[in-house]
Amino acid sequence: MTEKVLEVQHLTKNFQVKQSRGLRVLKSTVQAVSDVSFSIEPGETLGLVGESGSGKTTVGRCVLRLIEPTEGSVKFHGKELVGLEDSHLRLLRRQMQIVFQDPYASLDPKMTVGSSIAEPLEIQNVKGDHRKTVRELLELVGLAPDHATRFPHEFSGGQRQRVGVARALALNPSFIVLDEPVSALDVSIQAGVVNLLQDLQQQFGLSYLFIAHDLSVVKHISQNVAVMYLGKLMEVGPSEQLYTAPAHPYTQALLSAVPTPHPVTERTRERIRLHGDVPSPINPPTGCRFRTRCGYAKELCALEEPALIDRGQGHPVACHFPLEVGVSLSRPAATSDL
């Protein structure tokens, strides 16, 4: 069996917050990520999707230990990262990198892009001609070598994100967290960046954790998809299977929101509209966390949390009553009374 690049088991991250109520200050716990498990194979892209605030970015940062997990296990090429000493973790960081969401904020405006790309090489004490390496990396991501002397404000958003990709590749990693790398870019530029990421993956055998809320982009780049809601995984499966036969009501609602390129189909199709707001992660609903917005919720959904298991759909689904294959995406979802 091929060793997994990344194996996450029961990952949990809580944040302690203070709330003022009159003269009293109350401490509360934000359950940002709760009992999340998944794995990534060599050369695979796992798409992690969900609404804003679902915990996607927190998962990515916990995996790289940019923030410390509260509980759980994160194994990188079989080596446990949780609790690993900083000196050992620093060596492993050569193989794990991240491309941040905002190409405007992820680069230091006072440093040339060449210096930003070379910085990981200097921190990790990599020997060799750093200037030559920077020029090669810029060419690799479709930029001119002489761009190394320019500052971030002299580039467009798409070019800055390419600089971010070049910086992530500087240490020749095997795994990259892509935290919504195209969400801040124009649609025309998104395609170029996504195609670049795919080309680099094929060239270097990279594995990606692709975090996004645009399901059309995720379908294009990911072999497997995990759907998150309020810190929990709702459904995990192969991309083609999940897009053609979603079993969780939340997955169906997300897919129904993806626009179609055909004008007639787009005008006539009926979207599944979720009523109400996402509950607070400080006080999530009992049982299934999605039940307060699910049109199919029953009493069992409030009493018992559904396990993320395969209930005959061919992939794991966290739902007591998964939707049958062939159920129309236009089937409306109403507000639950539970």
PDB file of N, CA, C and O in Angstrom, residues 156-193:
ATOM      1  N   SER A 156      -0.412  42.636 -10.801  1.00  0.00           N
ATOM      2  CA  SER A 156      -1.849  42.421 -10.696  1.00  0.00           C
ATOM      3  C   SER A 156      -2.131  41.329  -9.659  1.00  0.00           C
ATOM      4  O   SER A 156      -1.207  40.667  -9.165  1.00  0.00           O
ATOM      5  N   GLY A 157      -3.414  41.141  -9.325  1.00  0.00           N
ATOM      6  CA  GLY A 157      -3.770  40.124  -8.341  1.00  0.00           C
ATOM      7  C   GLY A 157      -3.361  38.728  -8.772  1.00  0.00           C
ATOM      8  O   GLY A 157      -2.832  37.938  -7.977  1.00  0.00           O
ATOM      9  N   GLY A 158      -3.579  38.400 -10.037  1.00  0.00           N
ATOM     10  CA  GLY A 158      -3.198  37.077 -10.542  1.00  0.00           C
ATOM     11  C   GLY A 158      -1.697  36.863 -10.514  1.00  0.00           C
ATOM     12  O   GLY A 158      -1.222  35.772 -10.182  1.00  0.00           O
ATOM     13  N   GLN A 159      -0.940  37.909 -10.841  1.00  0.00           N
ATOM     14  CA  GLN A 159       0.517  37.798 -10.807  1.00  0.00           C
ATOM     15  C   GLN A 159       1.023  37.639  -9.380  1.00  0.00           C
ATOM     16  O   GLN A 159       1.955  36.871  -9.124  1.00  0.00           O
ATOM     17  N   ARG A 160       0.395  38.338  -8.446  1.00  0.00           N
ATOM     18  CA  ARG A 160       0.814  38.201  -7.042  1.00  0.00           C
ATOM     19  C   ARG A 160       0.541  36.786  -6.529  1.00  0.00           C
ATOM     20  O   ARG A 160       1.342  36.244  -5.776  1.00  0.00           O
ATOM     21  N   GLN A 161      -0.588  36.208  -6.951  1.00  0.00           N
ATOM     22  CA  GLN A 161      -0.870  34.843  -6.511  1.00  0.00           C
ATOM     23  C   GLN A 161       0.126  33.869  -7.119  1.00  0.00           C
ATOM     24  O   GLN A 161       0.504  32.884  -6.478  1.00  0.00           O
ATOM     25  N   ARG A 162       0.588  34.136  -8.334  1.00  0.00           N
ATOM     26  CA  ARG A 162       1.639  33.297  -8.931  1.00  0.00           C
ATOM     27  C   ARG A 162       2.942  33.425  -8.147  1.00  0.00           C
ATOM     28  O   ARG A 162       3.685  32.450  -8.003  1.00  0.00           O
ATOM     29  N   VAL A 163       3.220  34.613  -7.647  1.00  0.00           N
ATOM     30  CA  VAL A 163       4.401  34.800  -6.784  1.00  0.00           C
ATOM     31  C   VAL A 163       4.249  33.974  -5.519  1.00  0.00           C
ATOM     32  O   VAL A 163       5.197  33.331  -5.043  1.00  0.00           O
ATOM     33  N   GLY A 164       3.022  33.964  -4.955  1.00  0.00           N
ATOM     34  CA  GLY A 164       2.759  33.144  -3.766  1.00  0.00           C
ATOM     35  C   GLY A 164       2.967  31.666  -4.031  1.00  0.00           C
ATOM     36  O   GLY A 164       3.495  30.939  -3.174  1.00  0.00           O
ATOM     37  N   VAL A 165       2.578  31.209  -5.220  1.00  0.00           N
ATOM     38  CA  VAL A 165       2.792  29.809  -5.591  1.00  0.00           C
ATOM     39  C   VAL A 165       4.284  29.523  -5.734  1.00  0.00           C
ATOM     40  O   VAL A 165       4.780  28.481  -5.280  1.00  0.00           O
ATOM     41  N   ALA A 166       5.025  30.464  -6.344  1.00  0.00           N
ATOM     42  CA  ALA A 166       6.472  30.285  -6.498  1.00  0.00           C
ATOM     43  C   ALA A 166       7.153  30.188  -5.143  1.00  0.00           C
ATOM     44  O   ALA A 166       8.054  29.364  -4.948  1.00  0.00           O
ATOM     45  N   ARG A 167       6.717  31.018  -4.201  1.00  0.00           N
ATOM     46  CA  ARG A 167       7.299  30.969  -2.856  1.00  0.00           C
ATOM     47  C   ARG A 167       7.001  29.634  -2.183  1.00  0.00           C
ATOM     48  O   ARG A 167       7.849  29.069  -1.487  1.00  0.00           O
ATOM     49  N   ALA A 168       5.791  29.105  -2.392  1.00  0.00           N
ATOM     50  CA  ALA A 168       5.433  27.815  -1.795  1.00  0.00           C
ATOM     51  C   ALA A 168       6.254  26.681  -2.386  1.00  0.00           C
ATOM     52  O   ALA A 168       6.515  25.675  -1.719  1.00  0.00           O
ATOM     53  N   LEU A 169       6.684  26.836  -3.638  1.00  0.00           N
ATOM     54  CA  LEU A 169       7.455  25.778  -4.308  1.00  0.00           C
ATOM     55  C   LEU A 169       8.952  25.864  -4.035  1.00  0.00           C
ATOM     56  O   LEU A 169       9.697  24.950  -4.411  1.00  0.00           O
ATOM     57  N   ALA A 170       9.391  26.931  -3.396  1.00  0.00           N
ATOM     58  CA  ALA A 170      10.826  27.191  -3.248  1.00  0.00           C
ATOM     59  C   ALA A 170      11.577  26.052  -2.572  1.00  0.00           C
ATOM     60  O   ALA A 170      12.726  25.756  -2.912  1.00  0.00           O
ATOM     61  N   LEU A 171      10.935  25.391  -1.593  1.00  0.00           N
ATOM     62  CA  LEU A 171      11.609  24.339  -0.827  1.00  0.00           C
ATOM     63  C   LEU A 171      11.292  22.943  -1.347  1.00  0.00           C
ATOM     64  O   LEU A 171      11.569  21.950  -0.682  1.00  0.00           O
ATOM     65  N   ASN A 172      10.686  22.882  -2.535  1.00  0.00           N
ATOM     66  CA  ASN A 172      10.369  21.593  -3.166  1.00  0.00           C
ATOM     67  C   ASN A 172       9.499  20.722  -2.256  1.00  0.00           C
ATOM     68  O   ASN A 172       9.863  19.586  -1.906  1.00  0.00           O
ATOM     69  N   PRO A 173       8.313  21.209  -1.877  1.00  0.00           N
ATOM     70  CA  PRO A 173       7.452  20.458  -0.957  1.00  0.00           C
ATOM     71  C   PRO A 173       6.737  19.314  -1.672  1.00  0.00           C
ATOM     72  O   PRO A 173       6.690  19.255  -2.907  1.00  0.00           O
ATOM     73  N   SER A 174       6.153  18.425  -0.879  1.00  0.00           N
ATOM     74  CA  SER A 174       5.322  17.353  -1.443  1.00  0.00           C
ATOM     75  C   SER A 174       3.842  17.610  -1.192  1.00  0.00           C
ATOM     76  O   SER A 174       2.988  16.963  -1.789  1.00  0.00           O
ATOM     77  N   PHE A 175       3.535  18.569  -0.291  1.00  0.00           N
ATOM     78  CA  PHE A 175       2.150  18.849   0.082  1.00  0.00           C
ATOM     79  C   PHE A 175       1.956  20.353   0.262  1.00  0.00           C
ATOM     80  O   PHE A 175       2.774  21.018   0.896  1.00  0.00           O
ATOM     81  N   ILE A 176       0.870  20.878  -0.333  1.00  0.00           N
ATOM     82  CA  ILE A 176       0.571  22.309  -0.235  1.00  0.00           C
ATOM     83  C   ILE A 176      -0.891  22.496   0.148  1.00  0.00           C
ATOM     84  O   ILE A 176      -1.779  21.876  -0.448  1.00  0.00           O
ATOM     85  N   VAL A 177      -1.125  23.345   1.138  1.00  0.00           N
ATOM     86  CA  VAL A 177      -2.482  23.780   1.480  1.00  0.00           C
ATOM     87  C   VAL A 177      -2.788  25.011   0.638  1.00  0.00           C
ATOM     88  O   VAL A 177      -2.077  26.019   0.721  1.00  0.00           O
ATOM     89  N   LEU A 178      -3.827  24.926  -0.165  1.00  0.00           N
ATOM     90  CA  LEU A 178      -4.255  26.041  -1.011  1.00  0.00           C
ATOM     91  C   LEU A 178      -5.510  26.643  -0.379  1.00  0.00           C
ATOM     92  O   LEU A 178      -6.613  26.114  -0.539  1.00  0.00           O
ATOM     93  N   ASP A 179      -5.339  27.725   0.349  1.00  0.00           N
ATOM     94  CA  ASP A 179      -6.439  28.325   1.112  1.00  0.00           C
ATOM     95  C   ASP A 179      -7.172  29.348   0.237  1.00  0.00           C
ATOM     96  O   ASP A 179      -6.808  30.518   0.197  1.00  0.00           O
ATOM     97  N   GLU A 180      -8.191  28.883  -0.471  1.00  0.00           N
ATOM     98  CA  GLU A 180      -8.979  29.719  -1.380  1.00  0.00           C
ATOM     99  C   GLU A 180      -8.062  30.560  -2.266  1.00  0.00           C
ATOM    100  O   GLU A 180      -8.133  31.803  -2.261  1.00  0.00           O
ATOM    101  N   PRO A 181      -7.200  29.921  -3.053  1.00  0.00           N
ATOM    102  CA  PRO A 181      -6.172  30.658  -3.797  1.00  0.00           C
ATOM    103  C   PRO A 181      -6.698  31.502  -4.944  1.00  0.00           C
ATOM    104  O   PRO A 181      -5.962  32.340  -5.469  1.00  0.00           O
ATOM    105  N   VAL A 182      -7.939  31.284  -5.373  1.00  0.00           N
ATOM    106  CA  VAL A 182      -8.453  32.038  -6.521  1.00  0.00           C
ATOM    107  C   VAL A 182      -9.704  32.848  -6.183  1.00  0.00           C
ATOM    108  O   VAL A 182     -10.261  33.509  -7.060  1.00  0.00           O
ATOM    109  N   SER A 183     -10.167  32.809  -4.939  1.00  0.00           N
ATOM    110  CA  SER A 183     -11.434  33.469  -4.604  1.00  0.00           C
ATOM    111  C   SER A 183     -11.346  34.989  -4.712  1.00  0.00           C
ATOM    112  O   SER A 183     -12.358  35.662  -4.915  1.00  0.00           O
ATOM    113  N   ALA A 184     -10.153  35.567  -4.567  1.00  0.00           N
ATOM    114  CA  ALA A 184      -9.994  37.021  -4.635  1.00  0.00           C
ATOM    115  C   ALA A 184      -9.664  37.503  -6.045  1.00  0.00           C
ATOM    116  O   ALA A 184      -9.409  38.696  -6.245  1.00  0.00           O
ATOM    117  N   LEU A 185      -9.682  36.584  -7.024  1.00  0.00           N
ATOM    118  CA  LEU A 185      -9.282  36.922  -8.385  1.00  0.00           C
ATOM    119  C   LEU A 185     -10.471  36.978  -9.327  1.00  0.00           C
ATOM    120  O   LEU A 185     -11.520  36.371  -9.069  1.00  0.00           O
ATOM    121  N   ASP A 186     -10.313  37.701 -10.436  1.00  0.00           N
ATOM    122  CA  ASP A 186     -11.347  37.724 -11.470  1.00  0.00           C
ATOM    123  C   ASP A 186     -11.503  36.333 -12.073  1.00  0.00           C
ATOM    124  O   ASP A 186     -10.563  35.531 -12.083  1.00  0.00           O
ATOM    125  N   VAL A 187     -12.693  36.070 -12.620  1.00  0.00           N
ATOM    126  CA  VAL A 187     -12.976  34.751 -13.178  1.00  0.00           C
ATOM    127  C   VAL A 187     -12.003  34.399 -14.291  1.00  0.00           C
ATOM    128  O   VAL A 187     -11.528  33.259 -14.392  1.00  0.00           O
ATOM    129  N   SER A 188     -11.678  35.363 -15.143  1.00  0.00           N
ATOM    130  CA  SER A 188     -10.772  35.090 -16.262  1.00  0.00           C
ATOM    131  C   SER A 188      -9.377  34.719 -15.776  1.00  0.00           C
ATOM    132  O   SER A 188      -8.671  33.936 -16.407  1.00  0.00           O
ATOM    133  N   ILE A 189      -8.973  35.280 -14.624  1.00  0.00           N
ATOM    134  CA  ILE A 189      -7.637  34.999 -14.078  1.00  0.00           C
ATOM    135  C   ILE A 189      -7.651  33.695 -13.284  1.00  0.00           C
ATOM    136  O   ILE A 189      -6.636  32.997 -13.213  1.00  0.00           O
ATOM    137  N   GLN A 190      -8.794  33.359 -12.693  1.00  0.00           N
ATOM    138  CA  GLN A 190      -8.902  32.135 -11.906  1.00  0.00           C
ATOM    139  C   GLN A 190      -8.496  30.911 -12.716  1.00  0.00           C
ATOM    140  O   GLN A 190      -7.766  30.048 -12.227  1.00  0.00           O
ATOM    141  N   ALA A 191      -8.978  30.841 -13.955  1.00  0.00           N
ATOM    142  CA  ALA A 191      -8.699  29.670 -14.795  1.00  0.00           C
ATOM    143  C   ALA A 191      -7.204  29.485 -15.002  1.00  0.00           C
ATOM    144  O   ALA A 191      -6.691  28.361 -14.951  1.00  0.00           O
ATOM    145  N   GLY A 192      -6.485  30.599 -15.214  1.00  0.00           N
ATOM    146  CA  GLY A 192      -5.046  30.505 -15.429  1.00  0.00           C
ATOM    147  C   GLY A 192      -4.312  29.985 -14.208  1.00  0.00           C
ATOM    148  O   GLY A 192      -3.393  29.157 -14.321  1.00  0.00           O
ATOM    149  N   VAL A 193      -4.711  30.445 -13.025  1.00  0.00           N
ATOM    150  CA  VAL A 193      -4.061  29.997 -11.789  1.00  0.00           C
ATOM    151  C   VAL A 193      -4.380  28.532 -11.500  1.00  0.00           C
ATOM    152  O   VAL A 193      -3.500  27.750 -11.116  1.00  0.00           O
TER     153      VAL A 193
END
